């Protein structure tokens, strides 16, 4: 659990109530058939942008031909029920430490062939020594952290030199259709609007935050996953199951419900009906369904080691970029 006094009180420095988030995730882990709400995590976990495989890691980092691609000790930050562990093998990771703020999620974690140790701890306060892990992974967990720069620094600290961090988190354009529809409906019916979707980090800031934390050879990529629903109410019900929204629809199953201190407790029926009409009018598909877009940030960063390849010194190039134009002329002559 977080240290006494940690993340207490509202404000710009602590937008999320971490104690409430822990209760939400604990409750969600005890629900029947929680896997029904895991399709988004499955898509992210198995997607081309986020895989703990030899090809994805090798293409991103300073690997040499003699380097082994097996990680003796790995850490899964915000592991939940073990979404990542199911796609790891003994050939990739020899031992895995799973960390989550919710003890019920760890108790109901999916088993894997990899030897695992489960630790109840807050992602903001990792209880590990410096230079401990060869690999740190995190999937769709860090968007609930109050101090993201500090979280990145702690991940960097617990990594061994030449260790790698691979992560995925929700991006700033997530659910833009729903946000716009709700805001327009509230402006019309209530004369003002409140945020109904959790705030997310902008991709322009992500690389800077990772660099400040000490990571190098960075790879940051974005992807969008679009899911179609019959209408707004189905979107709301499913997203409430993912704990992404505010509101009073108690159909939680994924542990992603909003835990912001300034969350609005309910949405009026008239506002919801207006939002549904706006959603359909502005974003509806030709078959009558409506889309919900999830933006995913994928990131890979390495902890510095002297054996890693280093960029050449500025001004050491022997060929000018202006000479590249001559190559096309030479190739054209060769073809003729």
Short mmCIF file of C-alpha atoms in Angstrom, two decimals:
data_model
loop_
_atom_site.label_atom_id
_atom_site.label_comp_id
_atom_site.label_asym_id
_atom_site.label_seq_id
_atom_site.Cartn_x
_atom_site.Cartn_y
_atom_site.Cartn_z
CA UNK A 1 0.00 0.00 0.00
CA UNK A 2 1.11 3.61 -0.51
CA UNK A 3 2.99 5.23 2.38
CA UNK A 4 0.98 7.14 4.95
CA UNK A 5 -0.13 10.46 3.56
CA UNK A 6 0.81 9.60 -0.01
CA UNK A 7 -1.49 10.92 -2.75
CA UNK A 8 -3.91 12.37 -0.22
CA UNK A 9 -5.80 15.55 -0.96
CA UNK A 10 -6.95 16.95 -4.27
CA UNK A 11 -5.11 19.37 -6.46
CA UNK A 12 -2.96 19.66 -9.57
CA UNK A 13 -0.20 17.52 -8.05
CA UNK A 14 -2.56 14.72 -7.03
CA UNK A 15 -5.46 14.54 -9.51
CA UNK A 16 -6.32 10.93 -8.64
CA UNK A 17 -7.54 9.32 -5.43
CA UNK A 18 -5.24 6.31 -5.29
CA UNK A 19 -7.05 4.77 -2.32
CA UNK A 20 -10.29 4.82 -4.30
CA UNK A 21 -8.50 3.32 -7.29
CA UNK A 22 -7.30 0.47 -5.09
CA UNK A 23 -10.88 -0.21 -3.91
CA UNK A 24 -12.16 -0.11 -7.50
CA UNK A 25 -9.57 -2.60 -8.74
CA UNK A 26 -10.11 -4.89 -5.76
CA UNK A 27 -13.86 -4.90 -6.39
CA UNK A 28 -13.39 -5.49 -10.10
CA UNK A 29 -11.07 -8.47 -9.52
CA UNK A 30 -13.80 -10.30 -7.58
CA UNK A 31 -16.49 -10.02 -10.25
CA UNK A 32 -17.65 -13.03 -12.22
CA UNK A 33 -16.07 -13.50 -15.64
CA UNK A 34 -13.75 -10.46 -15.54
CA UNK A 35 -12.21 -11.60 -18.83
CA UNK A 36 -15.27 -10.27 -20.70
CA UNK A 37 -13.94 -6.73 -20.23
CA UNK A 38 -10.35 -7.61 -21.08
CA UNK A 39 -10.61 -7.50 -24.87
CA UNK A 40 -8.94 -4.07 -25.02
CA UNK A 41 -6.04 -5.23 -22.88
CA UNK A 42 -5.77 -8.33 -25.07
CA UNK A 43 -5.59 -6.16 -28.20
CA UNK A 44 -2.87 -3.95 -26.70
CA UNK A 45 -0.95 -6.87 -25.25
CA UNK A 46 -0.93 -8.82 -28.51
CA UNK A 47 -0.65 -5.81 -30.82
CA UNK A 48 2.27 -5.24 -33.15
CA UNK A 49 3.46 -2.17 -31.22
CA UNK A 50 3.88 -3.84 -27.82
CA UNK A 51 5.46 -7.24 -27.55
CA UNK A 52 8.23 -8.53 -25.33
CA UNK A 53 9.86 -10.51 -28.12
CA UNK A 54 13.32 -10.71 -29.57
CA UNK A 55 12.33 -8.82 -32.71
CA UNK A 56 10.59 -5.89 -30.97
CA UNK A 57 13.35 -5.37 -28.41
CA UNK A 58 16.17 -5.87 -30.88
CA UNK A 59 14.72 -3.39 -33.36
CA UNK A 60 14.46 -0.70 -30.69
CA UNK A 61 17.61 -0.92 -28.65
CA UNK A 62 21.40 -1.01 -28.71
CA UNK A 63 21.71 -4.78 -29.08
CA UNK A 64 24.89 -6.41 -30.30
CA UNK A 65 25.24 -9.73 -32.07
CA UNK A 66 26.61 -11.36 -28.94
CA UNK A 67 23.90 -10.22 -26.56
CA UNK A 68 21.44 -12.67 -25.07
CA UNK A 69 17.72 -11.93 -25.46
CA UNK A 70 16.73 -13.70 -22.25
CA UNK A 71 15.90 -11.54 -19.24
CA UNK A 72 16.75 -13.31 -15.95
CA UNK A 73 14.51 -11.07 -13.81
CA UNK A 74 11.58 -8.95 -14.99
CA UNK A 75 9.09 -6.63 -13.29
CA UNK A 76 5.46 -6.08 -14.35
CA UNK A 77 4.26 -2.71 -12.99
CA UNK A 78 0.48 -2.58 -12.50
CA UNK A 79 0.14 -6.23 -13.51
CA UNK A 80 -3.54 -6.63 -12.62
CA UNK A 81 -4.61 -10.22 -13.23
CA UNK A 82 -1.43 -10.98 -15.17
CA UNK A 83 -2.34 -9.82 -18.68
CA UNK A 84 1.29 -9.63 -19.81
CA UNK A 85 2.54 -12.84 -18.19
CA UNK A 86 0.31 -14.95 -20.43
CA UNK A 87 2.35 -13.87 -23.47
CA UNK A 88 5.78 -14.42 -21.92
CA UNK A 89 7.81 -17.61 -22.15
CA UNK A 90 10.70 -19.09 -20.22
CA UNK A 91 12.89 -18.40 -23.24
CA UNK A 92 12.19 -14.66 -22.82
CA UNK A 93 11.86 -14.19 -19.05
CA UNK A 94 13.25 -16.56 -16.43
CA UNK A 95 11.47 -15.02 -13.42
CA UNK A 96 8.74 -12.38 -13.14
CA UNK A 97 7.76 -10.08 -10.27
CA UNK A 98 4.16 -8.84 -10.53
CA UNK A 99 3.27 -5.60 -8.73
CA UNK A 100 -0.21 -4.13 -8.32
CA UNK A 101 -1.98 -1.88 -5.84
CA UNK A 102 -4.93 -4.32 -5.57
CA UNK A 103 -4.33 -7.51 -3.64
CA UNK A 104 -7.46 -9.17 -5.06
CA UNK A 105 -6.14 -8.75 -8.59
CA UNK A 106 -2.94 -10.55 -7.65
CA UNK A 107 -4.83 -13.31 -5.83
CA UNK A 108 -6.92 -13.96 -8.95
CA UNK A 109 -4.03 -13.63 -11.41
CA UNK A 110 -3.84 -15.97 -14.38
CA UNK A 111 -1.16 -18.62 -14.02
CA UNK A 112 1.87 -18.76 -16.31
CA UNK A 113 4.71 -21.14 -17.02
CA UNK A 114 7.17 -18.54 -15.74
CA UNK A 115 8.06 -18.59 -12.02
CA UNK A 116 6.38 -15.55 -10.47
CA UNK A 117 6.34 -13.57 -7.23
CA UNK A 118 3.40 -11.25 -6.52
CA UNK A 119 3.88 -8.06 -4.49
CA UNK A 120 1.17 -5.64 -3.33
CA UNK A 121 2.63 -2.17 -3.88
CA UNK A 122 1.77 1.18 -5.41
CA UNK A 123 3.16 1.92 -8.87
CA UNK A 124 4.22 5.32 -7.52
CA UNK A 125 6.38 3.78 -4.76
CA UNK A 126 8.24 0.71 -6.04
CA UNK A 127 9.75 -1.21 -3.08
CA UNK A 128 12.85 -2.49 -4.85
CA UNK A 129 16.56 -1.73 -4.73
CA UNK A 130 18.42 0.08 -7.46
CA UNK A 131 19.76 -1.98 -10.40
CA UNK A 132 17.54 -5.00 -9.72
CA UNK A 133 15.68 -5.88 -12.94
CA UNK A 134 16.76 -6.69 -16.48
CA UNK A 135 13.33 -5.82 -17.89
CA UNK A 136 10.38 -3.71 -16.69
CA UNK A 137 7.00 -3.86 -18.45
CA UNK A 138 3.75 -2.00 -17.87
CA UNK A 139 0.50 -2.18 -19.83
CA UNK A 140 -2.43 0.26 -19.39
CA UNK A 141 -1.64 1.12 -15.80
CA UNK A 142 0.47 4.28 -15.67
CA UNK A 143 -2.37 6.60 -16.77
CA UNK A 144 -3.67 6.46 -13.16
CA UNK A 145 -0.35 7.55 -11.62
CA UNK A 146 -0.39 10.99 -9.98
CA UNK A 147 3.30 11.72 -10.57
CA UNK A 148 4.23 10.19 -13.93
CA UNK A 149 7.76 11.72 -14.04
CA UNK A 150 8.48 10.19 -10.63
CA UNK A 151 7.10 6.83 -11.74
CA UNK A 152 9.39 6.82 -14.78
CA UNK A 153 12.35 7.73 -12.59
CA UNK A 154 11.61 4.86 -10.21
CA UNK A 155 11.32 2.42 -13.11
CA UNK A 156 14.66 3.67 -14.43
CA UNK A 157 16.21 3.33 -10.98
CA UNK A 158 15.21 -0.31 -10.45
CA UNK A 159 16.50 -1.29 -13.90
CA UNK A 160 20.00 -2.65 -14.26
CA UNK A 161 22.37 -0.84 -16.63
CA UNK A 162 21.51 -1.92 -20.19
CA UNK A 163 18.04 -2.91 -18.94
CA UNK A 164 14.94 -2.05 -20.97
CA UNK A 165 11.51 -0.64 -20.14
CA UNK A 166 8.57 -1.52 -22.42
CA UNK A 167 5.22 0.11 -21.74
CA UNK A 168 1.79 0.98 -23.11
CA UNK A 169 -0.69 3.56 -21.84
CA UNK A 170 -3.79 5.42 -23.00
CA UNK A 171 -3.17 8.56 -25.06
CA UNK A 172 -4.72 12.01 -25.10
CA UNK A 173 -7.15 11.40 -27.98
CA UNK A 174 -8.79 8.43 -26.27
CA UNK A 175 -12.61 8.58 -26.43
CA UNK A 176 -12.67 11.98 -28.14
CA UNK A 177 -16.07 11.16 -29.69
CA UNK A 178 -17.64 10.51 -26.31
CA UNK A 179 -16.03 13.53 -24.65
CA UNK A 180 -17.25 15.90 -27.34
CA UNK A 181 -20.80 14.50 -27.30
CA UNK A 182 -21.11 14.73 -23.51
CA UNK A 183 -19.70 18.25 -23.39
CA UNK A 184 -22.07 19.53 -26.07
CA UNK A 185 -25.04 17.86 -24.39
CA UNK A 186 -24.19 19.31 -20.96
CA UNK A 187 -23.69 22.78 -22.42
CA UNK A 188 -27.12 22.57 -24.00
CA UNK A 189 -29.05 21.02 -21.10
CA UNK A 190 -27.16 22.22 -18.02
CA UNK A 191 -25.38 25.39 -19.13
CA UNK A 192 -21.90 24.00 -18.49
CA UNK A 193 -19.92 20.79 -18.57
CA UNK A 194 -17.70 18.66 -16.37
CA UNK A 195 -14.96 16.26 -17.50
CA UNK A 196 -16.35 12.72 -17.83
CA UNK A 197 -13.22 11.02 -19.13
CA UNK A 198 -9.97 10.71 -17.24
CA UNK A 199 -7.17 13.12 -18.29
CA UNK A 200 -4.41 11.55 -20.37
CA UNK A 201 -0.80 12.45 -21.21
CA UNK A 202 0.01 14.06 -24.57
CA UNK A 203 2.38 12.16 -26.84
CA UNK A 204 4.52 15.30 -27.23
CA UNK A 205 5.33 15.10 -23.50
CA UNK A 206 5.99 11.38 -23.29
CA UNK A 207 9.42 11.29 -24.93
CA UNK A 208 10.52 14.29 -22.87
CA UNK A 209 9.41 12.65 -19.62
CA UNK A 210 11.24 9.41 -20.45
CA UNK A 211 14.38 11.31 -21.39
CA UNK A 212 14.28 13.32 -18.17
CA UNK A 213 13.97 10.08 -16.22
CA UNK A 214 17.29 8.92 -17.72
CA UNK A 215 16.19 6.60 -20.55
CA UNK A 216 18.02 6.66 -23.86
CA UNK A 217 17.57 5.08 -27.30
CA UNK A 218 13.88 5.86 -26.98
CA UNK A 219 11.13 4.52 -29.19
CA UNK A 220 7.69 6.15 -28.81
CA UNK A 221 4.84 5.20 -31.11
CA UNK A 222 1.09 5.70 -31.22
CA UNK A 223 -1.75 3.54 -32.45
CA UNK A 224 -5.52 3.75 -32.46
CA UNK A 225 -7.98 0.99 -31.69
CA UNK A 226 -11.56 1.67 -32.79
CA UNK A 227 -14.44 -0.31 -31.35
CA UNK A 228 -17.99 -0.05 -32.72
CA UNK A 229 -21.05 -0.11 -30.46
CA UNK A 230 -24.82 -0.06 -31.08
CA UNK A 231 -25.08 3.36 -29.41
CA UNK A 232 -23.87 5.70 -26.67
CA UNK A 233 -25.49 3.76 -23.83
CA UNK A 234 -23.63 0.62 -24.84
CA UNK A 235 -20.43 2.64 -24.99
CA UNK A 236 -21.07 3.99 -21.49
CA UNK A 237 -21.86 0.57 -20.05
CA UNK A 238 -18.77 -1.03 -21.55
CA UNK A 239 -16.48 1.83 -20.57
CA UNK A 240 -17.86 1.93 -17.06
CA UNK A 241 -16.81 -1.70 -16.97
CA UNK A 242 -13.33 -0.49 -17.85
CA UNK A 243 -13.40 2.18 -15.17
CA UNK A 244 -12.47 4.93 -17.64
CA UNK A 245 -15.53 7.13 -17.11
CA UNK A 246 -17.17 8.98 -14.29
CA UNK A 247 -20.84 8.35 -13.61
CA UNK A 248 -23.16 6.19 -11.56
CA UNK A 249 -23.56 3.12 -13.76
CA UNK A 250 -22.30 0.34 -11.50
CA UNK A 251 -21.21 -2.21 -14.09
CA UNK A 252 -17.52 -2.15 -13.18
CA UNK A 253 -15.35 -5.11 -14.14
CA UNK A 254 -11.99 -3.95 -15.48
CA UNK A 255 -10.85 -1.61 -12.74
CA UNK A 256 -10.63 1.51 -14.95
CA UNK A 257 -13.36 3.70 -13.41
CA UNK A 258 -12.43 7.32 -12.93
CA UNK A 259 -10.91 8.09 -9.53
CA UNK A 260 -10.25 11.81 -9.99
CA UNK A 261 -10.90 13.93 -6.94
CA UNK A 262 -13.18 16.26 -8.93
CA UNK A 263 -15.24 13.51 -10.56
CA UNK A 264 -18.95 14.17 -11.09
CA UNK A 265 -21.14 11.59 -9.30
CA UNK A 266 -23.89 11.24 -11.95
CA UNK A 267 -25.21 12.18 -15.37
CA UNK A 268 -28.82 13.36 -15.76
CA UNK A 269 -31.10 11.27 -17.96
CA UNK A 270 -31.98 14.20 -20.23
CA UNK A 271 -28.30 14.96 -20.74
CA UNK A 272 -27.58 11.34 -21.61
CA UNK A 273 -30.38 11.25 -24.20
CA UNK A 274 -29.10 14.46 -25.78
CA UNK A 275 -25.54 13.13 -25.82
CA UNK A 276 -26.72 9.92 -27.51
CA UNK A 277 -28.38 11.92 -30.29
CA UNK A 278 -25.29 14.12 -30.75
CA UNK A 279 -22.99 11.08 -30.79
CA UNK A 280 -25.07 9.42 -33.50
CA UNK A 281 -25.35 12.59 -35.57
CA UNK A 282 -21.67 13.57 -35.44
CA UNK A 283 -19.89 10.21 -35.47
CA UNK A 284 -22.45 7.53 -36.39
CA UNK A 285 -21.53 4.86 -38.95
CA UNK A 286 -23.66 4.06 -41.97
CA UNK A 287 -24.93 0.85 -40.32
CA UNK A 288 -26.24 2.76 -37.28
CA UNK A 289 -23.38 1.90 -34.92
CA UNK A 290 -21.08 4.45 -33.28
CA UNK A 291 -17.27 4.27 -32.94
CA UNK A 292 -15.18 4.69 -29.79
CA UNK A 293 -11.50 5.42 -30.37
CA UNK A 294 -8.73 4.40 -27.97
CA UNK A 295 -5.32 5.97 -28.56
CA UNK A 296 -2.44 3.87 -27.27
CA UNK A 297 1.11 5.08 -26.64
CA UNK A 298 3.80 2.40 -26.95
CA UNK A 299 7.21 3.18 -25.47
CA UNK A 300 10.60 1.48 -25.19
CA UNK A 301 13.54 2.99 -23.33
CA UNK A 302 16.95 1.71 -22.26
CA UNK A 303 19.06 2.40 -19.20
CA UNK A 304 22.54 3.56 -20.16
CA UNK A 305 25.48 1.17 -20.18
CA UNK A 306 28.99 1.82 -21.49
CA UNK A 307 28.72 -1.15 -23.87
CA UNK A 308 25.85 0.44 -25.76
CA UNK A 309 26.46 2.00 -29.16
CA UNK A 310 26.97 5.75 -28.97
CA UNK A 311 26.02 8.37 -31.57
CA UNK A 312 28.86 9.94 -33.52
CA UNK A 313 30.08 13.35 -32.41
CA UNK A 314 28.42 16.35 -33.97
CA UNK A 315 30.28 17.49 -37.08
CA UNK A 316 32.15 14.19 -37.59
CA UNK A 317 30.28 13.23 -40.78
CA UNK A 318 32.39 12.85 -43.93
CA UNK A 319 29.51 13.12 -46.43
CA UNK A 320 27.14 16.05 -46.85
CA UNK A 321 23.39 15.56 -47.02
CA UNK A 322 23.51 17.78 -50.10
CA UNK A 323 25.34 14.98 -51.91
CA UNK A 324 22.31 12.69 -51.55
CA UNK A 325 20.67 14.47 -54.50
CA UNK A 326 23.49 13.20 -56.74
CA UNK A 327 22.61 9.56 -55.94
CA UNK A 328 19.28 9.80 -57.74
CA UNK A 329 21.05 11.08 -60.87
CA UNK A 330 23.54 8.24 -60.80
CA UNK A 331 20.80 5.65 -60.32
CA UNK A 332 18.83 7.11 -63.22
CA UNK A 333 21.85 6.85 -65.52
CA UNK A 334 22.42 3.25 -64.43
CA UNK A 335 18.86 2.30 -65.37
CA UNK A 336 19.19 3.91 -68.79
#
